[in-house]
Every structure is written in C-alpha cells, then in structure tokens.
XYZ file of C-alpha atoms in Angstrom:
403
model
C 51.357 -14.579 -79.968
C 53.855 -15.723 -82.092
C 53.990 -16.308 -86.222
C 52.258 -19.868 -85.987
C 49.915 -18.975 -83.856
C 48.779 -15.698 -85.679
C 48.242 -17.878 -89.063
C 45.955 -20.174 -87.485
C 43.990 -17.703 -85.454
C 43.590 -15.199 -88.579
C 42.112 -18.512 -90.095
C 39.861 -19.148 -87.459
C 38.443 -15.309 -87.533
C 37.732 -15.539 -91.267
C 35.524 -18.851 -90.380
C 33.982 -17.444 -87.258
C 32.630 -14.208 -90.440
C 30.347 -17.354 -91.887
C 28.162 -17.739 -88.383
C 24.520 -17.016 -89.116
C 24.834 -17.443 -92.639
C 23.509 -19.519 -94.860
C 25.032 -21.318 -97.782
C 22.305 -19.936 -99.866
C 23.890 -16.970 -98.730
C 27.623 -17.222 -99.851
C 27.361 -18.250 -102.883
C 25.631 -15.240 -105.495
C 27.707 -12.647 -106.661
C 25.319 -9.757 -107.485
C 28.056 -7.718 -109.173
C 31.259 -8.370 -110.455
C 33.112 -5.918 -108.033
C 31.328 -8.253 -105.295
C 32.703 -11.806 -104.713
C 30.580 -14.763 -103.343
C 31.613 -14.997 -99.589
C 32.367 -18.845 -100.231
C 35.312 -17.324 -102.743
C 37.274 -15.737 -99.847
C 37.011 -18.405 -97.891
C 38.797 -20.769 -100.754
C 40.819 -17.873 -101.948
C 42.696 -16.862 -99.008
C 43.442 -21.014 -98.508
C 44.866 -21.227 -102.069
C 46.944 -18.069 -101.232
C 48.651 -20.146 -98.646
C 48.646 -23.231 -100.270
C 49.982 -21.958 -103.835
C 52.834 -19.954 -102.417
C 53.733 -21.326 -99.204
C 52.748 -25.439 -98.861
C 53.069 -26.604 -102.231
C 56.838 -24.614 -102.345
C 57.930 -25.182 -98.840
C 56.587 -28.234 -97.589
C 57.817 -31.412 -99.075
C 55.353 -33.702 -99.548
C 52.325 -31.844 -99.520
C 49.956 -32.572 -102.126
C 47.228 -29.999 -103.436
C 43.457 -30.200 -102.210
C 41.753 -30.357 -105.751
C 44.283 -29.417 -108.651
C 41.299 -27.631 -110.140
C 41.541 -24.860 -107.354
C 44.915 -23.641 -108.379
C 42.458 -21.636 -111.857
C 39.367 -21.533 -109.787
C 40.773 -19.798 -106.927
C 43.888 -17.441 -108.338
C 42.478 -14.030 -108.310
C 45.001 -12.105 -110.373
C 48.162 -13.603 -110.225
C 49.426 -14.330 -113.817
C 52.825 -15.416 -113.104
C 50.967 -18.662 -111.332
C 49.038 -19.788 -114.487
C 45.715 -19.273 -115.702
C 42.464 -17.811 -113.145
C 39.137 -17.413 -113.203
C 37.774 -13.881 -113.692
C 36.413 -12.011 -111.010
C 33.205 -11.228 -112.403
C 32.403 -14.811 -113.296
C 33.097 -16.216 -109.884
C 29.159 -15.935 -109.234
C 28.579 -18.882 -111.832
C 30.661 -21.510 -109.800
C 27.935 -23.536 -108.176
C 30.940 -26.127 -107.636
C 32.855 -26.453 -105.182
C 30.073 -26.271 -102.589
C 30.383 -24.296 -99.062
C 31.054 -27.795 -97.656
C 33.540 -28.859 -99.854
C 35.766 -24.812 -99.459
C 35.521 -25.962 -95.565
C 37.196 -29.199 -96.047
C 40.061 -27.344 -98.385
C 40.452 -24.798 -95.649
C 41.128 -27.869 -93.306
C 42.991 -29.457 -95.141
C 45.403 -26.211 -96.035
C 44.988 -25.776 -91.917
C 47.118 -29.212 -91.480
C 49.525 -28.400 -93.985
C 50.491 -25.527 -92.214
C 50.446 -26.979 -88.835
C 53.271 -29.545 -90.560
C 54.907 -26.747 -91.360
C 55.391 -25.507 -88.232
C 55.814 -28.912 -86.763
C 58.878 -29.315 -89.098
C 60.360 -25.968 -88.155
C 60.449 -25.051 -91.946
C 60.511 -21.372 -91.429
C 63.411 -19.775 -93.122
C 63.120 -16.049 -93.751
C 61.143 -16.293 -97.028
C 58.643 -18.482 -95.705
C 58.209 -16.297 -92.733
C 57.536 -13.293 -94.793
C 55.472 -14.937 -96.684
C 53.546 -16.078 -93.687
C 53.364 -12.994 -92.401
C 52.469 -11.483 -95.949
C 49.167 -14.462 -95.796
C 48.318 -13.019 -92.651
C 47.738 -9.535 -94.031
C 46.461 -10.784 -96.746
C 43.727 -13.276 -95.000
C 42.843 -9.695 -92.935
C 42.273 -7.831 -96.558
C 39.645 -10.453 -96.743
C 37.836 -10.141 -93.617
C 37.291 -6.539 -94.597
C 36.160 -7.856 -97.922
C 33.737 -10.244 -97.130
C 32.158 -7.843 -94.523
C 32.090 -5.393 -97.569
C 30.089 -8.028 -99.585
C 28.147 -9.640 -97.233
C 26.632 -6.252 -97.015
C 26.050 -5.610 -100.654
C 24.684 -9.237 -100.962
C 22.045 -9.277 -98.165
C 21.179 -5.304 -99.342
C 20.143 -6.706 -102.660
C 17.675 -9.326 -101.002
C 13.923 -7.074 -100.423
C 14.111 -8.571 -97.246
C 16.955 -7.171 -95.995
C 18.689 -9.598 -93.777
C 20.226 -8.303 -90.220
C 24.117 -10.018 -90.494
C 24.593 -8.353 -86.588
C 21.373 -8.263 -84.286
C 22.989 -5.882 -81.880
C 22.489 -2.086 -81.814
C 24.817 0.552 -82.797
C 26.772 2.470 -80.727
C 25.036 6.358 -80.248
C 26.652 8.736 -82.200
C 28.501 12.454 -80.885
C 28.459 15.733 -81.402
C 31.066 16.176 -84.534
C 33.821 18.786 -83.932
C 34.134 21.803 -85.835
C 37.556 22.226 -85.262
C 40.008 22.509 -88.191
C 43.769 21.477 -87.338
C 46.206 23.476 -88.986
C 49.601 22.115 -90.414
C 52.281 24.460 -91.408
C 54.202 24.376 -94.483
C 57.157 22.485 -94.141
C 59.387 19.337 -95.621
C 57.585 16.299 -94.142
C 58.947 12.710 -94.768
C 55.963 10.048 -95.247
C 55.988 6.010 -95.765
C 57.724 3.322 -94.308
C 61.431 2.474 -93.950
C 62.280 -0.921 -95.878
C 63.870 -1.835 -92.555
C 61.151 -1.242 -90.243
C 60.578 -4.547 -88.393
C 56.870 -4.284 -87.970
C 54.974 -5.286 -91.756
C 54.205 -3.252 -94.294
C 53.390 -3.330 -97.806
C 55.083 -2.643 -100.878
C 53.575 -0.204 -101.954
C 54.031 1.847 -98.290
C 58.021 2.095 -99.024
C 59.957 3.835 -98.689
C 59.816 6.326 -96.786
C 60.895 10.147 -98.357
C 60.523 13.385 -97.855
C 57.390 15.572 -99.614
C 56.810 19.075 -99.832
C 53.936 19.638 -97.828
C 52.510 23.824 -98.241
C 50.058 24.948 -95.240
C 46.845 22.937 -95.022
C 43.959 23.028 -92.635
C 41.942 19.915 -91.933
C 39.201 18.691 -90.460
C 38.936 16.829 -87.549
C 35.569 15.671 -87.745
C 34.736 13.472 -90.701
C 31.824 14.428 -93.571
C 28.570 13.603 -91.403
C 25.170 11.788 -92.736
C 23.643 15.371 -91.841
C 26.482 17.590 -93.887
C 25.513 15.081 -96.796
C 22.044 15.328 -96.618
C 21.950 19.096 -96.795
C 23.874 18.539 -100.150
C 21.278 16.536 -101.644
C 18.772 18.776 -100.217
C 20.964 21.641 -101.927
C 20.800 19.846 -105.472
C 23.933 18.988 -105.174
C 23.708 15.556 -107.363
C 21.878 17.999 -110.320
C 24.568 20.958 -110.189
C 27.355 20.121 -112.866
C 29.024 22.833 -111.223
C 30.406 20.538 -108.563
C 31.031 17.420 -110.842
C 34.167 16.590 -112.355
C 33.771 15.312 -116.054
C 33.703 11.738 -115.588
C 31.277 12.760 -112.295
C 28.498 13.908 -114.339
C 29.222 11.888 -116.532
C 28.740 8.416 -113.898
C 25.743 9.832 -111.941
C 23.639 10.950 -115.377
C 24.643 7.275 -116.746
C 23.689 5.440 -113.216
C 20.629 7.646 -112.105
C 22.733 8.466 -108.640
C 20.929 10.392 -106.193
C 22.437 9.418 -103.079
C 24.952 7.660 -101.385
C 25.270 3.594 -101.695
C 22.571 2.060 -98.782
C 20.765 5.332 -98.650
C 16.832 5.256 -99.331
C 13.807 7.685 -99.091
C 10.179 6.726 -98.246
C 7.611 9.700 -98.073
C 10.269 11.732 -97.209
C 11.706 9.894 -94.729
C 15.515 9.127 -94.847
C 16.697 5.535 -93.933
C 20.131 3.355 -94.375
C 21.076 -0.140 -94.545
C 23.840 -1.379 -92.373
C 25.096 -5.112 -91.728
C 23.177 -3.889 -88.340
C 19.865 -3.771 -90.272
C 17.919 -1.497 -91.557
C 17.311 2.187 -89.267
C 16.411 6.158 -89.651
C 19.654 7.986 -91.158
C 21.525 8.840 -88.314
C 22.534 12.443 -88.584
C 25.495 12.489 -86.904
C 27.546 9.319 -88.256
C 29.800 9.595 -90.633
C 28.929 9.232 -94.216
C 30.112 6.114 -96.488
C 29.653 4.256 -99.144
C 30.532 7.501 -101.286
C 32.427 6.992 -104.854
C 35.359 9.429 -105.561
C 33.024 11.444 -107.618
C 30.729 12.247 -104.839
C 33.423 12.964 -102.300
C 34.584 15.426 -104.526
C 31.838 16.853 -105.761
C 30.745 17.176 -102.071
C 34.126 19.209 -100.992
C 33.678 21.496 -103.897
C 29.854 22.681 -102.798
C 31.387 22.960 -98.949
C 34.106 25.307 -100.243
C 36.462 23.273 -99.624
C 38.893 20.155 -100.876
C 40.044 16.379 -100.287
C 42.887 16.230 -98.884
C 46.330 14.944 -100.746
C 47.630 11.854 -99.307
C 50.375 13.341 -97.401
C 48.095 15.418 -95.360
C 46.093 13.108 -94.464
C 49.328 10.841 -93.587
C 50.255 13.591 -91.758
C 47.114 14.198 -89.294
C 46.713 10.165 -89.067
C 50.427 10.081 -87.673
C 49.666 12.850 -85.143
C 45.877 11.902 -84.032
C 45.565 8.014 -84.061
C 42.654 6.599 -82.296
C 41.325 2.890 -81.473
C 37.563 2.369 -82.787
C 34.661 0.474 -81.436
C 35.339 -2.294 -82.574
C 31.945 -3.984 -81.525
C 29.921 -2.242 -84.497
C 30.364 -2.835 -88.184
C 29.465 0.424 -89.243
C 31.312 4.087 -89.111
C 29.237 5.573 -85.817
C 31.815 8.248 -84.575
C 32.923 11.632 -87.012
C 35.211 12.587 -84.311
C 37.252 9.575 -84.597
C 40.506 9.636 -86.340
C 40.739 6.205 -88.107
C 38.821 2.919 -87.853
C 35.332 4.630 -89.445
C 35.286 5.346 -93.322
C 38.085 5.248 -95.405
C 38.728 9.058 -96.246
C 39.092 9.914 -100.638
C 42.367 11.904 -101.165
C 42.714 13.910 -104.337
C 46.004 11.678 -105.070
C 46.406 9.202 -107.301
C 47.822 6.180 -106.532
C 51.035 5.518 -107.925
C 54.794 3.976 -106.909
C 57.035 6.330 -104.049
C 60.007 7.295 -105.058
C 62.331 4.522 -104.725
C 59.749 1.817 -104.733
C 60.654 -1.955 -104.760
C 58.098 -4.241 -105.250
C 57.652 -7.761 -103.343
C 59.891 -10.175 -104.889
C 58.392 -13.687 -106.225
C 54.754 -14.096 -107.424
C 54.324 -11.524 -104.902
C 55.375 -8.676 -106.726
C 51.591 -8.597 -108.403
C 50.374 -7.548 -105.372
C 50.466 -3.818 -105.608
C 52.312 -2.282 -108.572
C 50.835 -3.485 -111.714
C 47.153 -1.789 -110.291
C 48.766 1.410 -110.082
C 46.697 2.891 -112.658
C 43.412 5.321 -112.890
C 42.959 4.537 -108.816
C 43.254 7.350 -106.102
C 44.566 6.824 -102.507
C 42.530 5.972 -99.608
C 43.584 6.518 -96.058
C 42.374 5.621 -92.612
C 41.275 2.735 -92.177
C 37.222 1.106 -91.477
C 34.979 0.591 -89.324
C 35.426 -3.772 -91.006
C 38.768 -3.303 -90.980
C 40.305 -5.682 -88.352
C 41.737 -4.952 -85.609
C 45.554 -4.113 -85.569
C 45.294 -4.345 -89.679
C 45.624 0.062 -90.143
C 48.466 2.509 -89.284
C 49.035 5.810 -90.811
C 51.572 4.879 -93.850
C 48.382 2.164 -94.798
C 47.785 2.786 -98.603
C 44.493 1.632 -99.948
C 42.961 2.342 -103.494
C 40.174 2.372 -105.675
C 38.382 3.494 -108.956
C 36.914 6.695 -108.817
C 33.372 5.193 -109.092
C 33.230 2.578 -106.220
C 31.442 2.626 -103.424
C 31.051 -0.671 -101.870
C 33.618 -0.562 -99.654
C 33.002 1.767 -96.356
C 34.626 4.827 -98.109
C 34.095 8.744 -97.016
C 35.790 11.603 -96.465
C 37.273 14.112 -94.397
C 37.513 17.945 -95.763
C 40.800 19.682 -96.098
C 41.890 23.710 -97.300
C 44.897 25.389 -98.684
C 45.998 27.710 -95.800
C 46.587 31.678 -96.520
C-alpha cells in the first residue's frame, strides 16, 4: 500500500473506532488525563491540516479558523491551544460538525496527492501523521474505556468474548553481561521517532527476565498479602499517592462479597487469573517487584528481550489475554527514566515538540498493547508516562540482577 493510500486508510480506521457509539458518548471528559473521543477525531485532522495542507497545498483554505486554538494540543510554536483538561467543556463543535472537518481535511489531502505535491518534507510529514493518527487509535480506545467505566451502567464497547487465557511460563531468560547497542539508526528507512535515535551502545551487566508477564493471579496474592498497606514496598511518592487516593487495587478492578471482577471494553467479567495485569501506575509496578523479590527491568533489557522474542498478538480482543506473549498485551514499567539518547536530534519544524520538551519526571514504557494497532510497535518503540497513571493498558514484566 503505498504513502497515499496509508493516510486515507489510517483515517478511515480512526472513524470505523466511533461505530456503536453515541454522540452522548464522545463528548464528556471525566478527567483531564482523558480526552472526549470527539477531540481525537478533530485533533488528528488539524494535525494534518495545520502542518501539511495549509503549508503545502496552495489554495487550501482552513475548515473553521477557530480549530487551529481549539484543536492544537501542545504545540506552542503554532499559536495559542486549548488546555487539555478543559477540552470536556467544548459542547461546540458538535460530533457532526468534527465529521464534516475530517471530510473536508480528507479532500485536501486527496488534492494533494492528485497534484503530486510530495517532496521529501511533505512525505515525512505524511508519514509522521500516520503515526501520529495510530497514537490516537490507542488513545481513544484508552478513553473510551475510562469514559463508559465511569457510567454505573457499564456499557459493553465490543460484544464479543475474550480469547481464553494460558498457562504463564515460569521460565526466566538469562542475558549475559555484555556491550549491547540499542535504538534506531537515523538512516534506517522504515519510521521511527525522535526520540528512538540513535542508536548506541549501553553497558548492559547480567540480567534475568521473565518471560511471562505479572498475572491478575500474581497481583491478587499481593493485595491479599497487604501489599497496598506495607510502606515497606512503596517508594516515597508511592505511599505517598495511594494514602492520598485511597488505592487498593489496580484501575478497573472491583470486589463484591468477596468476589473479584474487572471491567474491560469487552464488558464487565470474573478476574481472570491468568491474564496479564494492567492498568497499574509506576508506583504499583514497583511496589509489586519489590514484595516478589525482584525488580523492573531498565529499558535496555527489556529492548533487549523484545529484539530477541517478538511476537504478533490477537489482535481480535482489546484487552491483554496472554502473559506468555512478548509484546502486543500491557505496556511493561521500566525503572528508567525517560530522557534524550546520546546524540539525540529532535524532529525539525513544529515537529520538534513532539518528544523532547516532555522529557521530564516520566519513566520508559516498552512493548507495546493489546489497543495498540497493528504494525504501530517494534522493539526500539519508546513510550512514557508519569509515575501515577494508569489509564493506559500499562503492566509489567519482572526482571533480576544476575550473580
């Protein structure tokens, strides 16, 4: 499929997200990590229409003028923006009228391509709205969840049944010491981000890891241990964040006469014992690791085993059902902050807020979902978060200093 192609059919997936929903639906924002749905759908059209139409295609005139605040998530350089937690309070423009913008963005790029205007820099950045539009899938699968948990009903988002769950390994793979190169080249043809490059070499000492991810079962026996009451396994700002928030469990997670269930954009079922656990913050995943004797892996190591052990999930359910897969379940915690490679060159253009400037009080993430889409992960992928977030499909997998 080739660059034109992939922009319109990356368009058409992030439309096909809205079926079954109602506009009732995609417009609350319960908190402000949480964005209405409706706000992707006009966000990832003003992406493409702010740096790629209204630059590259002569002629083409804006949608609404208004969008270019109402729609800007972060990017300063571009003017003024809205702020993320206040997106919930824009009861204008409607669902109907985001639809229309995303058609009309739709022909503009299909002039584009018409006129052949696709010089390096607009391909990249074509390729970079691509990635980009994907980042939102996973979001708005992220929210939608949150969103329709809030509701005491509990809304089903996919009436089909999850996949059954295996029997998680409990086999440890061990890595020797050695000097390991991780990252991307900047000349690799395939995409990556910024904040992947470049590729260098690390010191890596010997490290054991786990192939199985941190199971529903594993996390349960925690709680059951008083593990969210023991200081002992907290880090500072840990105790800190659960004492503050009341946290018991993980995100989803809820007990009725003793009776464990979850919430899953699959509806509402008994915990499953053996699927991975998600929805964890930083804190927990840590805090977890320390009661199992053990520690989160650094970013490298988990680099490392991704590079050596990729998989392909199912990609029919929306929720983490297999421990013994590699990638494409939970995104795994590492212990590593995130922060710029050695070397590192950010995008050039407006771009360049894409990555860098949030390289602050965030650790790493590796690994991939069970939302993210298809063909959208690879081992050098660099995700990130604050410590005590949990929306996202986050977990972990355990690693150990060998002897």
């Amino acid at each position: 499929m080739n660059l034109s192609m992939r922009v319109l059919e990356v368009r058409h997936v992030t439309e096909s997200l809205c079926e079954g929903l109602e506009a009732e639906d995609m417009t609350v924002q319960p908190i402000a990590d949480v964005s209405p749905l409706k706000w992707h759908l006009a966000h990832t059209s003003w992406f493409f229409e702010e740096l790629i139409l209204c630059a590259k295609l002569p002629g083409y005139k804006r949608f609404d003028v208004s969008y270019r605040e109402l729609f800007n998530s972060y990017y300063k350089s571009l003017g003024r923006h809205w702020v993320q937690g206040d997106r919930g309070t824009l009861s204008r423009p409607s669902v109907r009228e985001i639809l229309d913008y995303r058609k009309h963005v739709n022909a503009g790029l299909r002039r584009l391509f018409e006129k052949r205007l696709l010089d390096a820099d607009t391909n990249h950045l074509l390729e970079l709205g691509i990635q980009h539009e994907e980042q939102h899938q996973e979001l708005f699968l992220m929210d939608v969840k949150y969103i329709l948990s809030r509701n005491p009903s509990e809304p089903v988002f996919r009436r089909s049944p999850l996949s059954a769950s295996e029997k998680p390994s409990a086999n440890w793979m061990n890595v020797p010491e050695q000097l390991a190169e991780i990252g991307a080249d900047f000349q690799d043809h395939s995409f990556t981000f910024d904040n992947e490059r470049p590729r260098h070499k690390v010191y890596v000492y010997p490290y054991s890891i786990r192939e199985s991810l941190v199971t529903n079962a594993e996390f349960l026996a925690f709680i059951e241990d008083g593990g969210y009451q023991n200081p002992d396994y907290w880090l500072s700002l840990g105790w800190d964040w659960v004492n503050a928030h009341s946290v018991k469990h993980p995100l989803y997670w809820s007990n009725h006469e003793d009776q464990w269930s979850e919430y899953t954009l699959h509806g509402t079922g008994a915990l499953e014992a053996n699927y991975p656990v998600t929805h964890i913050s930083y804190f927990e995943a840590s805090a977890f690791a320390r009661w199992s004797k053990a520690r989160l892996p650094r970013e490298e190591e988990l680099e490392i085993y991704l590079a050596k052990t990729r998989t392909s999930a199912n990609q029919s359910d929306l929720h983490p059902t297999n421990a013994n897969q590699a990638e494409g379940q939970v995104w795994c915690w590492t212990q590593s902050a995130y922060s710029a490679y050695p070397g590192y060159q950010e995008f050039a253009g407006p771009v360049r807020e894409y990555n860098g400037k949030f390289m602050c009080n965030q650790f790493v993430l590796r690994g991939s979902c069970a939302v993210t889409p298809k063909g959208h992960s690879r081992a050098t992928y660099r995700n990130f978060f604050l410590p005590e977030q949990r929306w996202m499909f986050s977990g972990l997998r355990l690693a150990k200093d060998s002897r």
